[in-house]
XYZ file of C-alpha atoms in Angstrom:
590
model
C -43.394 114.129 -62.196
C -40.646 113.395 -59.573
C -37.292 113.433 -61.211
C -35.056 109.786 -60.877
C -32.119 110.079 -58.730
C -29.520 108.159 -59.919
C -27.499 106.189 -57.139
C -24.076 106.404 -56.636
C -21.700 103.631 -56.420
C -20.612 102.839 -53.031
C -16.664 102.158 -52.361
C -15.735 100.406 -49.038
C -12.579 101.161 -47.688
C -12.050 99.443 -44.356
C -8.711 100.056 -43.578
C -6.182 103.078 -43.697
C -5.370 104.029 -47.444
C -3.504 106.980 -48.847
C -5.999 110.034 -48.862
C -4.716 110.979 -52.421
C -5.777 107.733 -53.917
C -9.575 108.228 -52.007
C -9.572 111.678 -53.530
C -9.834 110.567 -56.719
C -12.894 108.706 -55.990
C -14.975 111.163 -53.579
C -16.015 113.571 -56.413
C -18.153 110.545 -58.780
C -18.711 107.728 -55.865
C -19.632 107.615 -52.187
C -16.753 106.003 -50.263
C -17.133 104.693 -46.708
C -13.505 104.695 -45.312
C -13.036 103.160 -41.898
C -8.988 103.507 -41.319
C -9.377 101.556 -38.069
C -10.461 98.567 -39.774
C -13.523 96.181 -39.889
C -14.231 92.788 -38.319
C -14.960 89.866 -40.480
C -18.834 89.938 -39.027
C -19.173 93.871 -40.104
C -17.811 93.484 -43.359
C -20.128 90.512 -44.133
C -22.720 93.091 -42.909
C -21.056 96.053 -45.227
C -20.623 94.163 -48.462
C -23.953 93.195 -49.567
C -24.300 97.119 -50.470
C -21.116 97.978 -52.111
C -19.837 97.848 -55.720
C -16.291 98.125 -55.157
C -13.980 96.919 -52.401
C -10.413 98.457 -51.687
C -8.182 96.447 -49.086
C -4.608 96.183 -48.479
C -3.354 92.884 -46.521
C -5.138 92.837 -43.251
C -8.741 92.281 -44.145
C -9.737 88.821 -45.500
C -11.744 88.450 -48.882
C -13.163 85.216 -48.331
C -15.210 83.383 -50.952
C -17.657 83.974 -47.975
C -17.171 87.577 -48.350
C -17.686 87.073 -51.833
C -21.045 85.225 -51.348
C -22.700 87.462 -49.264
C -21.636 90.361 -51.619
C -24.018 88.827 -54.205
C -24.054 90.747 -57.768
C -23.840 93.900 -56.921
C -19.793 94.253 -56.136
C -18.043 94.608 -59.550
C -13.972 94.938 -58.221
C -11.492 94.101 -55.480
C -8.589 96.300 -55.026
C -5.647 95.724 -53.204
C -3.378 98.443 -52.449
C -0.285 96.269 -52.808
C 1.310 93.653 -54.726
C 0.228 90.279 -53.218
C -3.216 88.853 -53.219
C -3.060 86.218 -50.612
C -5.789 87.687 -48.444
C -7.899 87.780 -51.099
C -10.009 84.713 -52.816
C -9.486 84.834 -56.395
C -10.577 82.047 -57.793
C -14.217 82.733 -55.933
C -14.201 86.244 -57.240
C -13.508 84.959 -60.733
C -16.497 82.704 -60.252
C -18.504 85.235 -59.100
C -17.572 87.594 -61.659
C -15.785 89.922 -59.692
C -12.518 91.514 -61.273
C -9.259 91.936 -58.540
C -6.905 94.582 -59.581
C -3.605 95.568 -57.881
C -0.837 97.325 -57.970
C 2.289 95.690 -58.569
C 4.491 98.568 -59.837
C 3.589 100.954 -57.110
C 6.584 99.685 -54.438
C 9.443 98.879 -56.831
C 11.813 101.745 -55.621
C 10.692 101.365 -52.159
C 11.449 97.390 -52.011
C 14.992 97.813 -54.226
C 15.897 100.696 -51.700
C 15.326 98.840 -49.040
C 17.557 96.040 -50.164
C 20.518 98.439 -50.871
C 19.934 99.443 -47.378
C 20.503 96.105 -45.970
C 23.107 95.723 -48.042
C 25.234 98.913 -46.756
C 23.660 97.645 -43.447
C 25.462 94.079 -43.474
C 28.511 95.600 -45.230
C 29.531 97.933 -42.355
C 28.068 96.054 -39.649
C 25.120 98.810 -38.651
C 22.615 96.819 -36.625
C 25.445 95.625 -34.383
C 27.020 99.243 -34.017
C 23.716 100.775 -33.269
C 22.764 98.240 -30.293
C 26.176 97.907 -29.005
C 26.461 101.933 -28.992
C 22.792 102.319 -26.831
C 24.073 99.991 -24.715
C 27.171 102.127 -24.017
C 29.724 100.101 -25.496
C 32.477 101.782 -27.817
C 33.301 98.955 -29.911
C 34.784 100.231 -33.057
C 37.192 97.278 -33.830
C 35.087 94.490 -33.082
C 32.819 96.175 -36.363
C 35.267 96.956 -39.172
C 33.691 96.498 -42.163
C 33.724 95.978 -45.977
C 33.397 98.458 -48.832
C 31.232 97.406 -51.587
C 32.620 99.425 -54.502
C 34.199 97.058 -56.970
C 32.162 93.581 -54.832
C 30.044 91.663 -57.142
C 26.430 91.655 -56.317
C 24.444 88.604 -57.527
C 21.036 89.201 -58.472
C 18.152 86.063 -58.696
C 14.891 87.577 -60.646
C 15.608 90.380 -62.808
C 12.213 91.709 -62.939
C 11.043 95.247 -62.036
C 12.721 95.282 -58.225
C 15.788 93.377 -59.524
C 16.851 95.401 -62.900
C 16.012 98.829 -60.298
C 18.705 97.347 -57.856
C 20.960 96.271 -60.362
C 21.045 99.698 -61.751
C 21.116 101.265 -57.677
C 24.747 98.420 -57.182
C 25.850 99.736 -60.303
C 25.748 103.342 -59.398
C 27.822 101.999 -56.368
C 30.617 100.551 -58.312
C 29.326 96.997 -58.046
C 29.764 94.460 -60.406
C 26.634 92.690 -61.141
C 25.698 89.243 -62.471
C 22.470 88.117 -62.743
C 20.618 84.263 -63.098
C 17.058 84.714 -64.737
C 16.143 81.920 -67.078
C 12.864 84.126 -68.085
C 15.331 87.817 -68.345
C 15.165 89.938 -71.239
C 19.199 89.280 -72.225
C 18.986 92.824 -74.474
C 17.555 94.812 -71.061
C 19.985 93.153 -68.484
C 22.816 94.071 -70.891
C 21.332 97.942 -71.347
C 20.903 98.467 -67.505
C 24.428 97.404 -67.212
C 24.155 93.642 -65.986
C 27.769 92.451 -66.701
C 26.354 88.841 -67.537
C 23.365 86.473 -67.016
C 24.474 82.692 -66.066
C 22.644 79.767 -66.931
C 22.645 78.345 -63.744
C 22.285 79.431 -60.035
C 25.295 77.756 -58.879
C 27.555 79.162 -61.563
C 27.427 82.434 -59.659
C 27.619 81.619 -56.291
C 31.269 80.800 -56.287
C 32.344 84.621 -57.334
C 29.670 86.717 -55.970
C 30.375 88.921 -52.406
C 26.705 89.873 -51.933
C 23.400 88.009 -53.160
C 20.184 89.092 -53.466
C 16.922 87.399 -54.351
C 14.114 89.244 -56.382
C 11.325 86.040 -57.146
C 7.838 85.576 -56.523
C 7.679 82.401 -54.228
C 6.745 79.396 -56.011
C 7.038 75.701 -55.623
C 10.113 75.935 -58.134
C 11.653 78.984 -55.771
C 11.432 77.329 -52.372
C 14.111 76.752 -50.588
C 15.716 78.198 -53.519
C 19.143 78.786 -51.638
C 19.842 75.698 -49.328
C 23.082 74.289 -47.332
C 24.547 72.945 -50.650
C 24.149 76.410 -51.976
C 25.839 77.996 -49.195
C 28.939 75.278 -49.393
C 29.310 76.949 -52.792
C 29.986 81.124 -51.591
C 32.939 82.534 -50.318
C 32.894 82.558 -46.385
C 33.000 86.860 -47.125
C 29.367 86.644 -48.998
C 26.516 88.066 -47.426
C 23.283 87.328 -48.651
C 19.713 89.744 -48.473
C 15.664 89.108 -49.270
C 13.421 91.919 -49.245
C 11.372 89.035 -51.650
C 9.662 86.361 -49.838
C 10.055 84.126 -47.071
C 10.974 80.336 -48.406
C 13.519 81.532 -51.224
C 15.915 81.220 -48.454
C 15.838 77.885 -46.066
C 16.196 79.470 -43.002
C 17.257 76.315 -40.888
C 20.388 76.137 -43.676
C 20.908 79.853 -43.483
C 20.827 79.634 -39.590
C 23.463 76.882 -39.937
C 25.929 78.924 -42.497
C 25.887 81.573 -40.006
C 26.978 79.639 -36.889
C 29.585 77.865 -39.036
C 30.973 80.704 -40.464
C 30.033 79.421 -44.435
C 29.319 83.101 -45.134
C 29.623 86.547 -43.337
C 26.352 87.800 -42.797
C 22.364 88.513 -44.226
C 19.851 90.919 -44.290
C 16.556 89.639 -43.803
C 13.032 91.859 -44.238
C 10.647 88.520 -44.984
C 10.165 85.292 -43.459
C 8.414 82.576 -44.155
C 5.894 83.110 -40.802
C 5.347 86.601 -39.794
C 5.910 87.418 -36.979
C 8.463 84.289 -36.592
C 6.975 81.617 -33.879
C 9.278 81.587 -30.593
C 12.217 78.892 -30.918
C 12.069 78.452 -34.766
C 14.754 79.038 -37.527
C 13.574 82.626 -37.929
C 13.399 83.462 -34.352
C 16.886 82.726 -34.036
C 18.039 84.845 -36.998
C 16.021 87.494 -36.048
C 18.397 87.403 -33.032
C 21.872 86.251 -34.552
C 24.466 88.761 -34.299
C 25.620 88.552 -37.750
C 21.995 89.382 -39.196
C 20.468 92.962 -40.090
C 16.376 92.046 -39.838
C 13.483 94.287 -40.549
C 9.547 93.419 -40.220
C 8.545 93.206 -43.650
C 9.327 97.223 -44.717
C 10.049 96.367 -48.195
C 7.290 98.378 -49.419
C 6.823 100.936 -46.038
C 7.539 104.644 -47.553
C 5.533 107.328 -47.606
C 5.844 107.666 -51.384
C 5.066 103.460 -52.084
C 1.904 103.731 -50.376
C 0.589 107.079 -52.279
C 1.263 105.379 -55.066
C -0.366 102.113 -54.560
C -3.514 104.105 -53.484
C -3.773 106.113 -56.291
C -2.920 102.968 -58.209
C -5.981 100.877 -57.735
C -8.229 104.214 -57.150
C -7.657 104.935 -60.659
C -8.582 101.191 -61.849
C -11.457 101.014 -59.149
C -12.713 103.879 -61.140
C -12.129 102.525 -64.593
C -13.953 99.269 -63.937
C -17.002 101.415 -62.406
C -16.957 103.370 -65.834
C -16.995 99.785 -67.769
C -13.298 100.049 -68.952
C -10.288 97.775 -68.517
C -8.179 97.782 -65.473
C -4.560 97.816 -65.757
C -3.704 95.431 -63.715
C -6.213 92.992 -63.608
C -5.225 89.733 -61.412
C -7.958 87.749 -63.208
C -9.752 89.812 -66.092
C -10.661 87.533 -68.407
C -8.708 87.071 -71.588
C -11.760 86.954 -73.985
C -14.574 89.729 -74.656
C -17.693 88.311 -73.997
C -18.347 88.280 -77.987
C -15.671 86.042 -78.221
C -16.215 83.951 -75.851
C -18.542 81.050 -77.219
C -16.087 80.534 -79.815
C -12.112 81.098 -78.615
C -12.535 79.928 -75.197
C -11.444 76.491 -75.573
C -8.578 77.600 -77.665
C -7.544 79.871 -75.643
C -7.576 77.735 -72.571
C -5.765 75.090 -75.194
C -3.062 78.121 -75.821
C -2.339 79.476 -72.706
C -1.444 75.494 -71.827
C 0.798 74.990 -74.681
C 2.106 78.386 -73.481
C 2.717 76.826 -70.004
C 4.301 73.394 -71.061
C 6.612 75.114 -73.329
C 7.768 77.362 -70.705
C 7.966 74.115 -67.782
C 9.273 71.411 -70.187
C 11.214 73.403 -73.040
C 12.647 76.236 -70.282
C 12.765 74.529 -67.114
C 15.843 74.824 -64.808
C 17.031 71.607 -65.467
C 17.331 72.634 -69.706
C 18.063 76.663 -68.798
C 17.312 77.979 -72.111
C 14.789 80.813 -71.276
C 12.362 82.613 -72.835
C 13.582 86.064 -73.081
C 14.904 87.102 -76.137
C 12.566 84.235 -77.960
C 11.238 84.320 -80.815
C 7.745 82.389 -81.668
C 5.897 81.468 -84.308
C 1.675 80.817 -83.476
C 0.131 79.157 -86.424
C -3.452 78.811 -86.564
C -5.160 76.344 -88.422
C -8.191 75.684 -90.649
C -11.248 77.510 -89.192
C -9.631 78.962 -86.516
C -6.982 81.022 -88.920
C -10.078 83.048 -89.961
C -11.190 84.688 -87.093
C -11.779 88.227 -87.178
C -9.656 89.384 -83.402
C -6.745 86.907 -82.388
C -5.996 89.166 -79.665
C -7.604 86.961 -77.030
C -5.465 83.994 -78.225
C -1.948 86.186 -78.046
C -2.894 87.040 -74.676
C -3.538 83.301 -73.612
C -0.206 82.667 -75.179
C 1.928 85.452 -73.621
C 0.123 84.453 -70.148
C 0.818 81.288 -69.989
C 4.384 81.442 -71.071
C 4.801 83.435 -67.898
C 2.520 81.847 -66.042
C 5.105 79.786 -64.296
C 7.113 82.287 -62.813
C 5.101 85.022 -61.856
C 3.292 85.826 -58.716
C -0.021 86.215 -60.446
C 0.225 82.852 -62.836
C -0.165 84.780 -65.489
C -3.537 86.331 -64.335
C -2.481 89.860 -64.463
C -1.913 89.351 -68.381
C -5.045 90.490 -70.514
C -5.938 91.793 -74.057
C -4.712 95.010 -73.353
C -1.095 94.460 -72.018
C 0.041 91.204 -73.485
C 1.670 92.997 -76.157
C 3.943 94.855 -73.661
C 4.122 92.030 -71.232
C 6.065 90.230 -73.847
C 8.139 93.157 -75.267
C 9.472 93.751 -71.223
C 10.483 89.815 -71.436
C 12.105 89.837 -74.645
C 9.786 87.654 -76.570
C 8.547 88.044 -80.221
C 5.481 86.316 -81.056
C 3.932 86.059 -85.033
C 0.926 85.245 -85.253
C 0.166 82.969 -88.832
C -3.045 82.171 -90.112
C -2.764 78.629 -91.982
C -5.946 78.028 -93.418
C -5.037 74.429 -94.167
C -6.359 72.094 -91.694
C -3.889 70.873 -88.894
C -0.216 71.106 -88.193
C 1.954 68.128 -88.691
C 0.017 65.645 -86.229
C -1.533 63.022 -87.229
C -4.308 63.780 -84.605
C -4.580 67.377 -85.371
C -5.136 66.817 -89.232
C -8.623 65.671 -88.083
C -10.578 68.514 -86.769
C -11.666 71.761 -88.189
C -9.132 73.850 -86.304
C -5.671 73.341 -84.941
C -2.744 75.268 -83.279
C 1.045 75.048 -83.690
C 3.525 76.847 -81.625
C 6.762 76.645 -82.646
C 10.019 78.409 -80.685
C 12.869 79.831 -82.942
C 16.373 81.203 -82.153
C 17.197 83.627 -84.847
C 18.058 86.769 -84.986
C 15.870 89.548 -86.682
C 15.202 89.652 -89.979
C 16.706 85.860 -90.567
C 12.993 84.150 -90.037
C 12.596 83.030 -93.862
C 16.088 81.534 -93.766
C 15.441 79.597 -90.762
C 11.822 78.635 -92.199
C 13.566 77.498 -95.477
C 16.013 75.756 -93.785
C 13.400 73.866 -91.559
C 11.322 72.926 -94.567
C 13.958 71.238 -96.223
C 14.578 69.328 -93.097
C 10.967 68.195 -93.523
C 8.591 70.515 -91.676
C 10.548 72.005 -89.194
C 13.522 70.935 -86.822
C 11.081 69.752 -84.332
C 12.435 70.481 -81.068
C 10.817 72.907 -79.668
C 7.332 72.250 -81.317
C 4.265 72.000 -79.441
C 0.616 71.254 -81.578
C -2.562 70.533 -80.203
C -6.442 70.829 -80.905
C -9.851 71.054 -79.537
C -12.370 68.383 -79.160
C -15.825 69.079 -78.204
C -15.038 71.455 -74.906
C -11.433 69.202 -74.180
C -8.124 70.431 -74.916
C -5.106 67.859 -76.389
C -1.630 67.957 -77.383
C -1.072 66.472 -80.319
C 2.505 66.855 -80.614
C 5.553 67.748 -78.224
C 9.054 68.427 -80.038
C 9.974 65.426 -81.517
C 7.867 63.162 -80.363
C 3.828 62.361 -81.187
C 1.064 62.469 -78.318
C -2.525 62.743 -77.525
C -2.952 64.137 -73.554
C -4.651 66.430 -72.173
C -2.599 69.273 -70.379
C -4.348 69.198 -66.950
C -2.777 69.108 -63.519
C 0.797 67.601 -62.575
C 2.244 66.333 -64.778
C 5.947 64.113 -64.946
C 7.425 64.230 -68.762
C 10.432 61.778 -68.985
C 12.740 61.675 -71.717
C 14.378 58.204 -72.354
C 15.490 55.530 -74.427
C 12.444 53.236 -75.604
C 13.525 50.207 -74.068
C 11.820 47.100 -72.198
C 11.661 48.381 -68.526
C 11.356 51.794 -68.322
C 7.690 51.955 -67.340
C 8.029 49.156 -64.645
C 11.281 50.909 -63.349
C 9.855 54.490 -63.342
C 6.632 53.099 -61.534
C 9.121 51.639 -58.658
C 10.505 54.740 -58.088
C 7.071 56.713 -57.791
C 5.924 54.028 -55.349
C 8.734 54.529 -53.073
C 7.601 58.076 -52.548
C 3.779 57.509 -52.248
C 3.143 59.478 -55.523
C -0.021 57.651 -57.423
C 0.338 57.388 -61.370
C -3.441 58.656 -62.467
C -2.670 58.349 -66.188
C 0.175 57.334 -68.885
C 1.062 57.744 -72.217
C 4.171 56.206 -74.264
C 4.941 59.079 -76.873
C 7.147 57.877 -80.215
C 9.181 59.877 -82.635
C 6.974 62.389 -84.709
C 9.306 61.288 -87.751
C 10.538 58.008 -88.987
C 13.801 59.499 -90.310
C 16.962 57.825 -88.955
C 18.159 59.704 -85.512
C 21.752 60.176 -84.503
C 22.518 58.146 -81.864
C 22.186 59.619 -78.217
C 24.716 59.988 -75.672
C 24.065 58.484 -72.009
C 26.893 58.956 -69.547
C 29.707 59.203 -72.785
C 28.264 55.958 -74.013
C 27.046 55.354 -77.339
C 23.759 53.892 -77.491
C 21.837 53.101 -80.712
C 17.792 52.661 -80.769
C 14.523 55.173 -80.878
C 13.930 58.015 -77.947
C 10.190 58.217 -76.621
C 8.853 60.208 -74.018
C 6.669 58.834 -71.226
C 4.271 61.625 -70.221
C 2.737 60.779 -66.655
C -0.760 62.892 -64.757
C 0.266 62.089 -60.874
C -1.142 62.656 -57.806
C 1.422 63.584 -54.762
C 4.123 66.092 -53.826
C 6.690 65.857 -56.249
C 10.342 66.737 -54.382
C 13.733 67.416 -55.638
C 14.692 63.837 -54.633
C 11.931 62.049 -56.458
C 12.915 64.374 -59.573
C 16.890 63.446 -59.314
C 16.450 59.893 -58.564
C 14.119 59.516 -61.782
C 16.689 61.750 -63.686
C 19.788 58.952 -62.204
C 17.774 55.985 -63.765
C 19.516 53.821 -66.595
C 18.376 55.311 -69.260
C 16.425 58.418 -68.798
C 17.896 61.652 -70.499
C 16.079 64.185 -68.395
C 12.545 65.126 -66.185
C 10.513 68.257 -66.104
C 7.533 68.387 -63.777
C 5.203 70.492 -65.387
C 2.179 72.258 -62.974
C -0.798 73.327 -64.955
């Protein structure tokens, strides 16, 4: 009898990774590595025989790719952060898991920003090419210390809280603005204060620095009415993306002497096209520029490599990655069942996060606490940990770079404990929440956000019950109807919609007008109303009149809650929130 040889599983590797990360894989698996790269032709060639894929930002994952890879390739792994050149949404519908490694370059990117920011400070670029040129020019670059300067921080994630604590080590002073920041961490590491809003720093800060994922609610995050706010002596730095910064403004505060200098690593095309913004600070005399080195150390890309290598060889084994972009949030004996609540979940996660924490109402969601209540049927289930996760990913889906896809079953718990937030769970076995919707169907959900302190949760509950229910302003309810997901209720105020797509949520007096005047002002910009729903007061209770502008106005609050088609800018946003009559906007993206 001729024994069975049992194949090994094939890694492709086609471009240069870390040799300590591949050594982990040679021993178990056969790994093709081609360090000088692949074309797109030979890797539609290659992947038809390979189970796992390893790529850092040069080669292209196409859903082509993905096609032609068939069933046989389980993972893609990308020896970075950023998964731009790969298709994730056609590996998720193929199946495939993507796993990276977003931890791996968090000392090399926050270095790099200190080094720009000792570079701007005493003028380095300028002294280096003025001094190979053979000029001596010692008091054309005095300098400025940056002991005892205060160093603004935007995003106090990872990178951010590892600068914060490099500045501080300095003799910085350092404020941060994070409406998503763990208040209790920032204070630990030594963050002096978080402010509510960007521009309340920008006034006192010397040096700013800019730690976000880009996102639509992140570009152009510092513009020219930003810069009219810092000292002329400020100097700003991003090592982030390219967009968090408009260059054409930043070019302009430059040239007019608004602030003192920048240190630039990312732009928003790279390489910068000739005779564009970028170009011309890549150029400008008052600007310290490096091509994208952020994460270029020795050290960063080791540990990248052995980073994904160690979760390519977990999902070969059939075990969890740990950072899976888009491992999905329910085990397949789940599934059938807790899908459509946990898509209904991570949406009410989303839409608390976008209308409850937007910028425009900076209250956060570090340091919250939250109450999930699950009703009738659903309060029975044996495992909510698939509907935690959906929460916890969808209350950061909004400002990470993933969306939320890196959270899963196995680190949602300590995704939310690094942002602060306390979630209990509550099984309710009696059928629906509050809405009169809800009270219908077998199964509902509540979520409900609280600001107490620990150990003061039965007081507040008490105190809410009394009030009838609960103080109803930061209440979101919803249910499940055949495979379609509604809200039910939003704060105050009763709804039926389905959370899908762009959405516009107005807040505003219910007077004659409103619709035909908020209508007007969509037209102007081209923006095409696909769906619109009136919502009233959840409670009939008398309401204490509402202030608009200092005046005094009596008569019931209603939201209108709009699906639209169209780019939605900051203009169309502040000329809705200028009408007579509305309170405030949020744009919510799910």
């Amino acid at each position: 009898m001729t024994a069975l040889t049992l194949r090994k599983p094939r890694i492709l590797v086609p471009e240069k990774v870390s040799p300590d990360g591949l050594a982990l894989l040679s021993t178990e698996y056969e790994v093709d590595s081609r360090p000088k790269s692949v074309s797109p032709q030979e890797l539609l060639a290659l992947i038809p025989d390979v189970d796992a894929l390893i790529v850092r930002s040069e080669t292209k994952v196409t859903a082509e790719v993905l096609r032609a890879a068939g069933s046989r390739l389980r993972v893609v792994a990308r020896a970075g952060v950023g998964v731009d050149n790969i298709d994730v949404e056609a590996a998720t519908a193929g199946g495939i898991i993507v796993v990276n490694s977003p931890a791996g370059n968090i000392v090399a990117a926050a270095e790099h920003t200190v080094a720009l920011l000792l570079a701007t400070a005493r003028n380095v670029g300028r002294a280096d090419r003025t001094t190979k040129e053979g000029r001596w020019e010692r008091g054309k670059l005095v300098g400025v210390e940056v002991g005892r300067k205060t160093l603004g921080i935007v995003g106090l994630g990872k990178v951010g809280m590892k600068v914060a604590r490099m500045c501080i080590g300095l003799g910085m002073r350092v404020i941060g603005f994070d409406p998503y920041a763990n208040p209790d961490l920032a204070r630990q590491t030594g963050v002096e204060r978080l402010v509510p809003r960007l521009t309340d720093m920008l006034p006192e800060i010397d040096f700013l620095t800019i730690h976000t994922p880009l996102l639509a609610s992140t570009l152009d995050l510092i513009g020219a009415a930003e810069f009219k706010l810092m000292k002329p002596t400020t100097r700003v730095l991003n090592v982030a993306r390219g967009g968090v910064y408009n260059e054409a403004a930043l070019l302009d505060a430059l040239n007019n002497g608004t602030i003192a200098g920048a240190g630039l690593d990312v732009f928003t095309k790279e390489p910068p096209d000739p005779n564009t913004p970028a170009w011309e600070l890549l150029r400008h005399e008052k600007v310290v520029a490096t091509p994208h080195l952020g994460a270029s150390t020795v050290e960063a890309q080791e540990n990248v490599a052995v980073d994904v290598c160690t979760q390519v060889a977990a999902v070969l084994r059939g075990e969890l990655p740990t950072s899976a972009v888009n491992a999905p949030l329910i085990l397949p004996e789940e599934y059938r069942a807790l899908k459509p609540y946990a898509k209904l979940i991570e949406r009410m996660g989303a839409l608390y996060t976008q209308h409850f924490a937007s910028a425009t109402t900076p209250v956060g969601i570090g340091g919250k606490y939250f109450e999930l209540v699950y009703h009738g049927e659903l309060a029975g289930v044996s495992s909510s940990r698939p509907l935690l996760a959906a929460l916890v990913r969808g209350l950061v889906s909004s400002f990470s770079d993933t969306k939320g896809r890196h959270v899963n079953i196995v680190n949602a718990t300590a995704v939310a404990r690094e942002k602060g937030i306390v979630i209990r769970e509550i099984h309710a076995h009696s059928v629906g929440g509050s809405g009169d919707e809800s009270s219908v169907y077998a199964s509902s959900v509540t979520l409900r956000a609280l600001s107490v302190p620990e150990g003061t949760d039965n007081q507040q509950q008490d105190h809410e019950k009394k009030e009838g229910g609960d103080s109803g302003s930061q209440v979101i309810e919803g249910y499940v109807s055949g495979n379609n997901i509604y809200i039910s209720r939003l704060g105050r105020f009763k709804a039926s919609f389905s959370p899908e797509g762009t959405l516009l949520i107005l807040y505003n007096f219910d007077e004659p007008g409103k619709i035909g005047g908020v209508g007007s002002v969509l037209g102007r910009y081209g923006i095409n109303i696909s769906f619109m729903q009136v919502a009233s007061l959840h409670s009939k209770r008398p309401q204490p009149p509402v202030s608009d502008g200092g005046v005094r106005k009596k008569g019931d609050e209603a939201l209108m809650i709009l699906g639209i088609d169209g780019d939605v800018t900051k203009e169309v946003i502040e000329d809705l929130r200028t009408a007579e009559g509305i309170l405030n906007v949020s744009l919510i993206q799910l």
